[in-house]
PDB file of C-alpha atoms in Angstrom:
ATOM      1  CA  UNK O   1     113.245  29.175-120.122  1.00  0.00           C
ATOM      2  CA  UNK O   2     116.036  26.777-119.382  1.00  0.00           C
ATOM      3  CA  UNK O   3     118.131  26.367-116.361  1.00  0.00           C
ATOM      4  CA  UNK O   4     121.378  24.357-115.758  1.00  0.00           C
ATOM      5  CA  UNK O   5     121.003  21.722-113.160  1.00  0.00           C
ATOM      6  CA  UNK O   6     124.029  19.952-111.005  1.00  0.00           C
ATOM      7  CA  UNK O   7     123.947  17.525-109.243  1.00  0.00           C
ATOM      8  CA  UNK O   8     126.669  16.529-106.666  1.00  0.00           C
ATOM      9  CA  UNK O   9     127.278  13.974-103.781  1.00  0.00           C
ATOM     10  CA  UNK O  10     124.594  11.578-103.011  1.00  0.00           C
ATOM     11  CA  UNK O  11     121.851  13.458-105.808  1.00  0.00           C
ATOM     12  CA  UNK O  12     124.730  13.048-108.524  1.00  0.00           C
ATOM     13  CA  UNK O  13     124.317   9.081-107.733  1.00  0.00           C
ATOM     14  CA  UNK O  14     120.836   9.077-107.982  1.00  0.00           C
ATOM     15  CA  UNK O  15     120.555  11.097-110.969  1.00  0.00           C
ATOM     16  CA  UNK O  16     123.089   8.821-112.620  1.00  0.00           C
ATOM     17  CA  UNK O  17     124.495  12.005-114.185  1.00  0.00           C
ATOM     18  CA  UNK O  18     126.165  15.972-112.937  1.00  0.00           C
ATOM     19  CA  UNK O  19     124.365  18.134-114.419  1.00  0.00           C
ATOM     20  CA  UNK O  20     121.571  18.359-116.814  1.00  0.00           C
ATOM     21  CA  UNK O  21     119.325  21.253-118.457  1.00  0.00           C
ATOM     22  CA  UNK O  22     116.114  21.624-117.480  1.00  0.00           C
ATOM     23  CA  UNK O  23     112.867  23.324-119.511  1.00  0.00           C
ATOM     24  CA  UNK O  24     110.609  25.186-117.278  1.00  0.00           C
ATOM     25  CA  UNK O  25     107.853  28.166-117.684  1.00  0.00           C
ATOM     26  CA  UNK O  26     108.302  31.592-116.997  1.00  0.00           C
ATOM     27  CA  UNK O  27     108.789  32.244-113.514  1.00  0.00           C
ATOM     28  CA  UNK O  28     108.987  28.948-111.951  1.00  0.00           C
ATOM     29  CA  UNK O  29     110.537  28.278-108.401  1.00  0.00           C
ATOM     30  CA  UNK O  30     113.470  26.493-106.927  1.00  0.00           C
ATOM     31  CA  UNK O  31     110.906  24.330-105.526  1.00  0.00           C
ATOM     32  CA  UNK O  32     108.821  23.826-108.647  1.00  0.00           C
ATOM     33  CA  UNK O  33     112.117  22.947-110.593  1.00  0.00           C
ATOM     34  CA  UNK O  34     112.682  20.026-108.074  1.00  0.00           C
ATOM     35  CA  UNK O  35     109.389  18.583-108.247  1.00  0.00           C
ATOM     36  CA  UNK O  36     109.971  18.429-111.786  1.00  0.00           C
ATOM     37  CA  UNK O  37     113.402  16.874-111.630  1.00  0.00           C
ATOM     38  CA  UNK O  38     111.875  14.449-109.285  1.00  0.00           C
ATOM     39  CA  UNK O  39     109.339  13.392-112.062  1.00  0.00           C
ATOM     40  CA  UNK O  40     112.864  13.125-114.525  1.00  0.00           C
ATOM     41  CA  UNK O  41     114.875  11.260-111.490  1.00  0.00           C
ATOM     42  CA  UNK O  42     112.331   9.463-109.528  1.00  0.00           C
ATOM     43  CA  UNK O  43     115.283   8.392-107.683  1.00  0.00           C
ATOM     44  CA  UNK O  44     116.245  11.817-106.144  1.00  0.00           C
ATOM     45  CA  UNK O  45     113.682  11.534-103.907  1.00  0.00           C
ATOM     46  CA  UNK O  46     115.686  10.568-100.841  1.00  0.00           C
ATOM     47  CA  UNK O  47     113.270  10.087 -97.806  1.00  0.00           C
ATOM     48  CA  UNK O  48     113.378  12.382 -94.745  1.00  0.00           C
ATOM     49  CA  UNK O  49     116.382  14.081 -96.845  1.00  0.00           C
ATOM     50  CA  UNK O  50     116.546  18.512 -96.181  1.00  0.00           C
ATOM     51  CA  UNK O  51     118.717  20.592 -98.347  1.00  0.00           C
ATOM     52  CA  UNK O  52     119.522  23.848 -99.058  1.00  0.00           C
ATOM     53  CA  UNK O  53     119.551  25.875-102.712  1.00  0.00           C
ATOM     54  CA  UNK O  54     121.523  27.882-104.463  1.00  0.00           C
ATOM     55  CA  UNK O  55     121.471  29.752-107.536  1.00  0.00           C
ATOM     56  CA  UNK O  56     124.609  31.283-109.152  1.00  0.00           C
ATOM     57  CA  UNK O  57     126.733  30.290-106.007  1.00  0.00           C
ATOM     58  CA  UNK O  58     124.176  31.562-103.546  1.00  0.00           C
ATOM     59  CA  UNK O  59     122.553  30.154-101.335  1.00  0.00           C
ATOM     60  CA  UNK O  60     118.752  31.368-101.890  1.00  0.00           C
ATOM     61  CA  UNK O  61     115.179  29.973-100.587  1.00  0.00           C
ATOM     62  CA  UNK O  62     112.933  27.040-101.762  1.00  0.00           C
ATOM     63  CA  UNK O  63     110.114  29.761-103.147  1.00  0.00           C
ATOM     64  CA  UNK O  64     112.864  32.237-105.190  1.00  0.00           C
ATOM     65  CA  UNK O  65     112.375  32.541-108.377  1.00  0.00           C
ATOM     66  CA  UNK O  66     114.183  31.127-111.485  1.00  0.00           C
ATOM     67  CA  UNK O  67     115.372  33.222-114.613  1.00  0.00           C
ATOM     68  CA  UNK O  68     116.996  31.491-117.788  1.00  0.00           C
ATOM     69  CA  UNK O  69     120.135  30.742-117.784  1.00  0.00           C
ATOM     70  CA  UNK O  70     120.354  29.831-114.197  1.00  0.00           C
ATOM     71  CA  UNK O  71     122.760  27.353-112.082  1.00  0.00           C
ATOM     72  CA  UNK O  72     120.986  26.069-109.981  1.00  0.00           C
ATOM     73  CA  UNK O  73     122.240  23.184-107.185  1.00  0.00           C
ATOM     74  CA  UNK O  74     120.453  20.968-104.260  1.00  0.00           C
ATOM     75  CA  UNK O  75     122.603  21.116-101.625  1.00  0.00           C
ATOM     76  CA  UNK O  76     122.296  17.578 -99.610  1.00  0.00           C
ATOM     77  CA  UNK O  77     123.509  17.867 -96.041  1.00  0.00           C
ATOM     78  CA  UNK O  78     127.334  18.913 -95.996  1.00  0.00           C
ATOM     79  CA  UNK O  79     130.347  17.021 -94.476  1.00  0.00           C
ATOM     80  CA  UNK O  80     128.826  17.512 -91.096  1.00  0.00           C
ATOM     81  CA  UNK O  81     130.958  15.404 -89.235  1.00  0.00           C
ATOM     82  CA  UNK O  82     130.500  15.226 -85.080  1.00  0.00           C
ATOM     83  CA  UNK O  83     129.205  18.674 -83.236  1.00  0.00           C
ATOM     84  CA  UNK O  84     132.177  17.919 -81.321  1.00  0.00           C
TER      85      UNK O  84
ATOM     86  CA  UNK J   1     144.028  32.007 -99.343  1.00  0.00           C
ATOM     87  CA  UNK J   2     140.919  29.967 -99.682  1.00  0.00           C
ATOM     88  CA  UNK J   3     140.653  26.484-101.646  1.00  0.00           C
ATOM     89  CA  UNK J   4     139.959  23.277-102.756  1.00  0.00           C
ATOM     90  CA  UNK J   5     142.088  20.640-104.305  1.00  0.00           C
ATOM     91  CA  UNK J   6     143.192  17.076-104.784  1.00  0.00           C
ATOM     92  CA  UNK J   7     146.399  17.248-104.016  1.00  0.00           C
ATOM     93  CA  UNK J   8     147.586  16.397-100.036  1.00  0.00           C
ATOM     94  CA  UNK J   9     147.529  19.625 -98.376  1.00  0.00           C
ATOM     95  CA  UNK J  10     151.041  21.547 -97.542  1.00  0.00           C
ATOM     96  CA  UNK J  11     150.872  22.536 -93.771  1.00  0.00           C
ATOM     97  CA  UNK J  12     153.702  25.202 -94.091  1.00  0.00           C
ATOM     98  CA  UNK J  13     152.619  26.632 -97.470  1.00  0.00           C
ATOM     99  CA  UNK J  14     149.291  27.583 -95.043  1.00  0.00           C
ATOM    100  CA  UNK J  15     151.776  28.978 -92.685  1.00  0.00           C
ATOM    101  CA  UNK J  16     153.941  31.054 -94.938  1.00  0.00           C
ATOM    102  CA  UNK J  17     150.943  32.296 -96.635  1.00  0.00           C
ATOM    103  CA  UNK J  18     149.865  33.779 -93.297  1.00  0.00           C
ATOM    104  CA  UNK J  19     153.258  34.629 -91.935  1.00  0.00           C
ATOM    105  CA  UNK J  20     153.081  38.246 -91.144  1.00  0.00           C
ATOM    106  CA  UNK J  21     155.917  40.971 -90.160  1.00  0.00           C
ATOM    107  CA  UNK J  22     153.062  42.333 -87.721  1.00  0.00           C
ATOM    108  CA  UNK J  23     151.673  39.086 -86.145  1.00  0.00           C
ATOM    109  CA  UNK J  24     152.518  37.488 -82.752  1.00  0.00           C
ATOM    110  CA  UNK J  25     150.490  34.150 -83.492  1.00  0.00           C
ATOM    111  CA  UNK J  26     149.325  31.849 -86.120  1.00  0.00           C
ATOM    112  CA  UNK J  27     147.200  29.342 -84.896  1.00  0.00           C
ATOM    113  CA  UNK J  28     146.790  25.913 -87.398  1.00  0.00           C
ATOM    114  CA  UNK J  29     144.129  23.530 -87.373  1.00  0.00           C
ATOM    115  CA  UNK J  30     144.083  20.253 -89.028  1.00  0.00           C
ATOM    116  CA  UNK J  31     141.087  18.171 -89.320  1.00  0.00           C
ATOM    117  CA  UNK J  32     142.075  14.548 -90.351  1.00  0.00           C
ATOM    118  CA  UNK J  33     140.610  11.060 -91.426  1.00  0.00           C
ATOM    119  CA  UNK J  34     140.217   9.125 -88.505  1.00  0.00           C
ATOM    120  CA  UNK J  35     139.886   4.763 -88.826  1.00  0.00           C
ATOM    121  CA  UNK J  36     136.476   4.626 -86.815  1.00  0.00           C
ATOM    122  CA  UNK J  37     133.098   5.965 -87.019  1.00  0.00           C
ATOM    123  CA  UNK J  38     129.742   5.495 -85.257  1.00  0.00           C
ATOM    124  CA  UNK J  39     131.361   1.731 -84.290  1.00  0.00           C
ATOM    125  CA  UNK J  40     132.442   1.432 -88.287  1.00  0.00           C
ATOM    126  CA  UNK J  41     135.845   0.621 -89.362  1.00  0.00           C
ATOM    127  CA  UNK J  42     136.307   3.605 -91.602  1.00  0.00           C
ATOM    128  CA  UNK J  43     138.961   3.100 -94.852  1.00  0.00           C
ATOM    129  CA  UNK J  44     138.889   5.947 -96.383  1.00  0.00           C
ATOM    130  CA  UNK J  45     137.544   9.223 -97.044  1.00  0.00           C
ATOM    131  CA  UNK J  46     136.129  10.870-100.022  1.00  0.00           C
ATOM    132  CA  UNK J  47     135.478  14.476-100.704  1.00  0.00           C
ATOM    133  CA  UNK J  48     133.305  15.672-103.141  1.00  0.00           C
ATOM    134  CA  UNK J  49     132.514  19.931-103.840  1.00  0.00           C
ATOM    135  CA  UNK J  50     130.244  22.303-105.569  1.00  0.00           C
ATOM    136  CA  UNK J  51     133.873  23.422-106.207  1.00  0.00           C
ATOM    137  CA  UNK J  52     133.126  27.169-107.089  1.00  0.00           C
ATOM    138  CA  UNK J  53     130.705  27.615-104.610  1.00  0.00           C
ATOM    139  CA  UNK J  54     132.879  25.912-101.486  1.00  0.00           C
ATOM    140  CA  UNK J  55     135.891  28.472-102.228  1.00  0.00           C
ATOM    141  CA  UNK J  56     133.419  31.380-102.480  1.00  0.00           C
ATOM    142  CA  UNK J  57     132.259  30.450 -98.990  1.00  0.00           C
ATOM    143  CA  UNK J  58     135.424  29.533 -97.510  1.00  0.00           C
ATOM    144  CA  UNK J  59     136.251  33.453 -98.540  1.00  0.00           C
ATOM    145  CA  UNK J  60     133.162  34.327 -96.761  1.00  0.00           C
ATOM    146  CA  UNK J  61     133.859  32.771 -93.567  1.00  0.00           C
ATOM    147  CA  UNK J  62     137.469  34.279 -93.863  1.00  0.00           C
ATOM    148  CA  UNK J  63     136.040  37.849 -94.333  1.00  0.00           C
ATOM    149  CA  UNK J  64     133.300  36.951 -91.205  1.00  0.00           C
ATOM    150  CA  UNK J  65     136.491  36.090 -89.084  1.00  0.00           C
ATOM    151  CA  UNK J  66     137.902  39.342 -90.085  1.00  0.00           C
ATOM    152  CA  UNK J  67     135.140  40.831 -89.096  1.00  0.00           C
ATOM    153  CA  UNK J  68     134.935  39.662 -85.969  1.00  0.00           C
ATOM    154  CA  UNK J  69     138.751  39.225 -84.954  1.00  0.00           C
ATOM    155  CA  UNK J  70     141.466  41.212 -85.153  1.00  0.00           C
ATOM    156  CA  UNK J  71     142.969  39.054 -87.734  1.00  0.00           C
ATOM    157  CA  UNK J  72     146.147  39.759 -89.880  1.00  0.00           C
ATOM    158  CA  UNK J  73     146.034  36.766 -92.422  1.00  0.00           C
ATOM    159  CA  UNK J  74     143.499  33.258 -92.580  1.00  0.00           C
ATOM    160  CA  UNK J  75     143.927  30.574 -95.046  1.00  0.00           C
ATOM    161  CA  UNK J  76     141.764  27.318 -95.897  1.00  0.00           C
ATOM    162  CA  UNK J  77     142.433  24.516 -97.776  1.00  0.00           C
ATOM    163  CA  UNK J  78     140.304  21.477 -97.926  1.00  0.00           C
ATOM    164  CA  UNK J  79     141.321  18.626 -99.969  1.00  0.00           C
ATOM    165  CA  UNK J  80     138.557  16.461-102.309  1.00  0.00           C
ATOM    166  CA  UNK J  81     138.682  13.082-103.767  1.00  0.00           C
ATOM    167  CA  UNK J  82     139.932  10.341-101.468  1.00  0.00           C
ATOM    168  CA  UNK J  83     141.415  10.938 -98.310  1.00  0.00           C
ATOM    169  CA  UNK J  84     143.430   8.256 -96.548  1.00  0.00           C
ATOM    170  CA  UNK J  85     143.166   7.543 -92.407  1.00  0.00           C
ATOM    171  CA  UNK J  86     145.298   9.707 -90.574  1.00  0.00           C
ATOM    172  CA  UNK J  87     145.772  12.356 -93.842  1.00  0.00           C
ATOM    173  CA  UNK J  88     144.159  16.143 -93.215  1.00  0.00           C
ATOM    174  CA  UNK J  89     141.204  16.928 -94.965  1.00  0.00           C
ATOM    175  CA  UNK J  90     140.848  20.321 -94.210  1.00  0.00           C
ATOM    176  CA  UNK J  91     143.982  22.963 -92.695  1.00  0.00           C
ATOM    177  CA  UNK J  92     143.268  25.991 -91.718  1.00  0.00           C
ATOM    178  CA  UNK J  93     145.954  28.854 -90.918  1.00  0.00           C
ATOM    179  CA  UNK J  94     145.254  32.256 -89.217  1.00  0.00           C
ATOM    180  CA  UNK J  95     147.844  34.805 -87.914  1.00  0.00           C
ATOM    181  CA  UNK J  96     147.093  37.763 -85.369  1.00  0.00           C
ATOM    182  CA  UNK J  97     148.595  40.286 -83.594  1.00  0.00           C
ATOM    183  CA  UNK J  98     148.068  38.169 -80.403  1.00  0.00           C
ATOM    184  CA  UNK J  99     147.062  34.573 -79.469  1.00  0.00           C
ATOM    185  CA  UNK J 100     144.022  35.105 -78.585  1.00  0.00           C
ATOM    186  CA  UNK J 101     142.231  36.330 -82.156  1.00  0.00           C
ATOM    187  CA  UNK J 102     144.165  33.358 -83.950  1.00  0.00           C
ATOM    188  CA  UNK J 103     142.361  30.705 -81.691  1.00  0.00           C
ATOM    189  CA  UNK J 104     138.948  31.933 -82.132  1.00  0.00           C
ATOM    190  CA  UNK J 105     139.180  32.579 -85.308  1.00  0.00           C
ATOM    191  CA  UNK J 106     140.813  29.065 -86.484  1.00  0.00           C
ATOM    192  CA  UNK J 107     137.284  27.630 -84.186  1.00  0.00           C
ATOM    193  CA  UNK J 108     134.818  29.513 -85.802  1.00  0.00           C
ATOM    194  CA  UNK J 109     136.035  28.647 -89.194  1.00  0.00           C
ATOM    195  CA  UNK J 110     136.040  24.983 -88.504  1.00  0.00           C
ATOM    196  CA  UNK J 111     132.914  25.079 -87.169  1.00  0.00           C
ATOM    197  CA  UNK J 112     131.283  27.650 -90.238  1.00  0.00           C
ATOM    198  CA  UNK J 113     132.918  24.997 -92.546  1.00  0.00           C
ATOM    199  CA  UNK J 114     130.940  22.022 -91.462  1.00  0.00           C
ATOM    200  CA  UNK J 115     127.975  24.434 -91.552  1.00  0.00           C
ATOM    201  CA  UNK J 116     128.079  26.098 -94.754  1.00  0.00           C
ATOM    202  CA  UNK J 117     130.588  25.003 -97.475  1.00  0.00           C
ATOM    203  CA  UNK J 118     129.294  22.792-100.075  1.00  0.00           C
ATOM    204  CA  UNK J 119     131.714  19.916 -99.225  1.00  0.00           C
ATOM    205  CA  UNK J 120     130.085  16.512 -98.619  1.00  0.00           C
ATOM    206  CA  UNK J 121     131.937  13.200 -97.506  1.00  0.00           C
ATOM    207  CA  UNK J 122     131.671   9.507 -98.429  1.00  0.00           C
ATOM    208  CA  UNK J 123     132.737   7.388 -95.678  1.00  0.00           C
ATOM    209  CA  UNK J 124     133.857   4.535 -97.245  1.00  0.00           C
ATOM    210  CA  UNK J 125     133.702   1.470 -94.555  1.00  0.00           C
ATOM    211  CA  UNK J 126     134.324  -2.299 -94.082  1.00  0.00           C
ATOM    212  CA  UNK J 127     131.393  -3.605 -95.938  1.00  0.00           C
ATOM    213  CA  UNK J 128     130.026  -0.361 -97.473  1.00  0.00           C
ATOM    214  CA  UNK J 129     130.033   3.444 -98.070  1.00  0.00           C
ATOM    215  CA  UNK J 130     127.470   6.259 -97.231  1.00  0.00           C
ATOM    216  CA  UNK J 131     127.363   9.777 -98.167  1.00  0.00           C
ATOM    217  CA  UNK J 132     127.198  11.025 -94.341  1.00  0.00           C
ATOM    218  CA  UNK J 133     124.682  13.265 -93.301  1.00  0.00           C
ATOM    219  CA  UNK J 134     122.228  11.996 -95.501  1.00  0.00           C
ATOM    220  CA  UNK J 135     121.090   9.399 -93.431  1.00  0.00           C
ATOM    221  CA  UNK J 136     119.936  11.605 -90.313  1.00  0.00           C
ATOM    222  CA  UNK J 137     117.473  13.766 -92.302  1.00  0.00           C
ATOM    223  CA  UNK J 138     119.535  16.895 -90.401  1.00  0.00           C
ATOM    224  CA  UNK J 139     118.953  19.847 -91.222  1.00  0.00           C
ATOM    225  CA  UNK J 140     121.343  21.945 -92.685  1.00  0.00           C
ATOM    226  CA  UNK J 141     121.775  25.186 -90.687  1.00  0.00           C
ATOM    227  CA  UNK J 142     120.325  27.891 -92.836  1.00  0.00           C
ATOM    228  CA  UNK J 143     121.815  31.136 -92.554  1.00  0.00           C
TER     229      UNK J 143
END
């Protein structure tokens, strides 16, 4: 199956590119998908980084599975800003 | 009313969008680009967006406000691309029957905002840029 990768904010710059199709197997995981894309991208791997995932605009968990046809995004730490 | 764009962001189309015949209050908050950060000189601003996902959850948090508030119209806009010191990134409108729901509500969507919505900044500085957040290794709050 294939899924559609993007990439956005500080994982668009590492990728060097927004979005990108990815081949996996039949009922992979969000979290199987990335350590693939981190074999693609070595440069994704951003130390002590956390995100969160979402497929189709949702936000879902690391061990979900995929299905073909998917959007799937790594969501970096949002605009943040002070907790005050 | 809940979006993103490039463009500078209107105040008082926010404010006629949530003008209501049955309200007492509309509360605005604007969050803008301010020249300093962590003892940086900060130049500029710049907004990037998982664009279809950040409006879907800026509608969420406007339907959790309704929930919780007795609300009679919210809008958000956030702006993207670069965003120049003192200019608003982010307005948010919300009218009520009385003061008090308008308030709340305008806080809690700031605060789901910075939370939630796949928005991220690049603080461009004197003598660099970073993507902030990033650098921290915080968590994001999962919901």
């Amino acid at each position: 199956m294939k899924v559609r990768v993007k990439f956005f904010a500080i994982l668009r710059e590492r990728a060097g590119t927004g979005e990108v199709m990815q081949e996996l197997s039949e009922g992979a995981t969000v979290n199987e998908l990335w350590q693939a894309l981190q074999k693609a991208f070595p440069k994704l791997n951003v130390p002590g980084i956390r995100m969160l995932y979402a497929v189709n605009q949702n936000y879902v968990g690391a061990n979900d599975t995929l299905h073909d046809g998917d959007e799937v995004v790594f969501i970096p730490p949002v605009s943040g800003g002070c907790p005050r | 009313m809940f979006r993103v764009q490039n463009d500078p962001i209107d105040l008082n189309e926010l404010v006629r969008y949530v003008t209501d015949a049955e309200a007492g209050a509309i509360a605005t908050f604007i969050g803008t680009t301010r020249n300093n950060n962590e003892g940086r000189n900060v130049i500029a601003l710049d907004y990037e967006a998982y664009p279809e996902m950040a409006e879907k959850e800026l509608a969420r948090i406007g339907a959790e406000a309704a929930q919780k508030w007795q609300i009679q119209r919210m809008a958000i806009v956030h702006r993207l691309g670069p965003v120049q010191i003192g200019e608003a990134s982010v307005i948010i409108a919300v009218s009520s029957a009385h003061r008090e729901a308008a308030f709340a509500a305008s806080r809690f969507a700031i605060e789901e905002i910075k939370k939630t919505v796949p928005i991220w900044k690049k603080e461009v500085f004197e003598g660099g840029e970073v993507w902030i957040g990033t650098q921290t290794g915080q968590p994001l709050t999962q919901r």
